C-alpha atoms as one frame of an Amber mdcrd trajectory, in Angstrom:
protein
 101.169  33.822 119.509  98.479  31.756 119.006  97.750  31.365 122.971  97.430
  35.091 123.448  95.383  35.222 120.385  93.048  32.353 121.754  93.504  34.331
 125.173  92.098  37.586 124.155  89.237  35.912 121.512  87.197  33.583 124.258
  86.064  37.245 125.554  84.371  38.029 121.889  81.414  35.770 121.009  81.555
  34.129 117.556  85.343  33.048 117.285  85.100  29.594 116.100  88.968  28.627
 115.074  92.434  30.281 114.778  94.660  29.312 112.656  98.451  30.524 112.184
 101.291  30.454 109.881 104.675  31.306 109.283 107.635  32.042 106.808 110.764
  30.176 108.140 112.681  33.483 107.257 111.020  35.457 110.105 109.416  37.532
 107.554 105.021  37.909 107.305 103.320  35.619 108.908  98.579  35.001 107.813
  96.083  34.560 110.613  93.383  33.361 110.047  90.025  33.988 112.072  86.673
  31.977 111.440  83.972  33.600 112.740  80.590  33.988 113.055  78.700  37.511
 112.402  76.351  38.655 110.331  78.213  40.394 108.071  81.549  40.031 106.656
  82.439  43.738 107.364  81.568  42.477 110.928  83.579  39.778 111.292  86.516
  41.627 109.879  85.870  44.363 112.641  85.591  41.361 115.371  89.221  39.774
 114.080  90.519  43.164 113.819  89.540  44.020 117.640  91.319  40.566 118.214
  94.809  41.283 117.113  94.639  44.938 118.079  94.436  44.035 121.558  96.690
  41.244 121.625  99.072  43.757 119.766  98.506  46.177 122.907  98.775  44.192
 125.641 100.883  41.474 125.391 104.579  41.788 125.697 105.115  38.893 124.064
 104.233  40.709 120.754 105.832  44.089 121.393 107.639  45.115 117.814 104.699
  42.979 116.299 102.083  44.765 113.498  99.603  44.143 111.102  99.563  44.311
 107.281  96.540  44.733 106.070  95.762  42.891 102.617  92.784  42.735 100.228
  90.801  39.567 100.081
């Protein structure tokens, strides 16, 4: 996951790190983006973009989605 993450980030500017884990159960997994943007709401938008198309296009992720939580 992590690779096609990576993969689809080095075309955004400002991606500094990824970072992944995961429950052993196969239940929710966190990302974790650092970035660099002037804004938080920014840099949400930027790690949002990320996963949405990594979602889309990778087969490797097919029956994959995102929870969204609150900070």
């Amino acid at each position: 996951m992590l690779d096609i993450l990576w993969f689809v980030a080095s075309f955004e500017h400002g991606v500094e790190h990824l970072h992944a884990d995961s429950s052993e159960a196969g239940g929710a997994g966190h990302l974790t983006f650092f970035v660099r943007a002037p804004t938080r709401e920014r840099a949400v938008a930027l790690a949002r973009g990320i996963t949405r198309r990594a979602l889309a296009n990778s087969p490797g992720l097919t029956g994959w989605h995102v929870v969204p939580i609150q900070p």
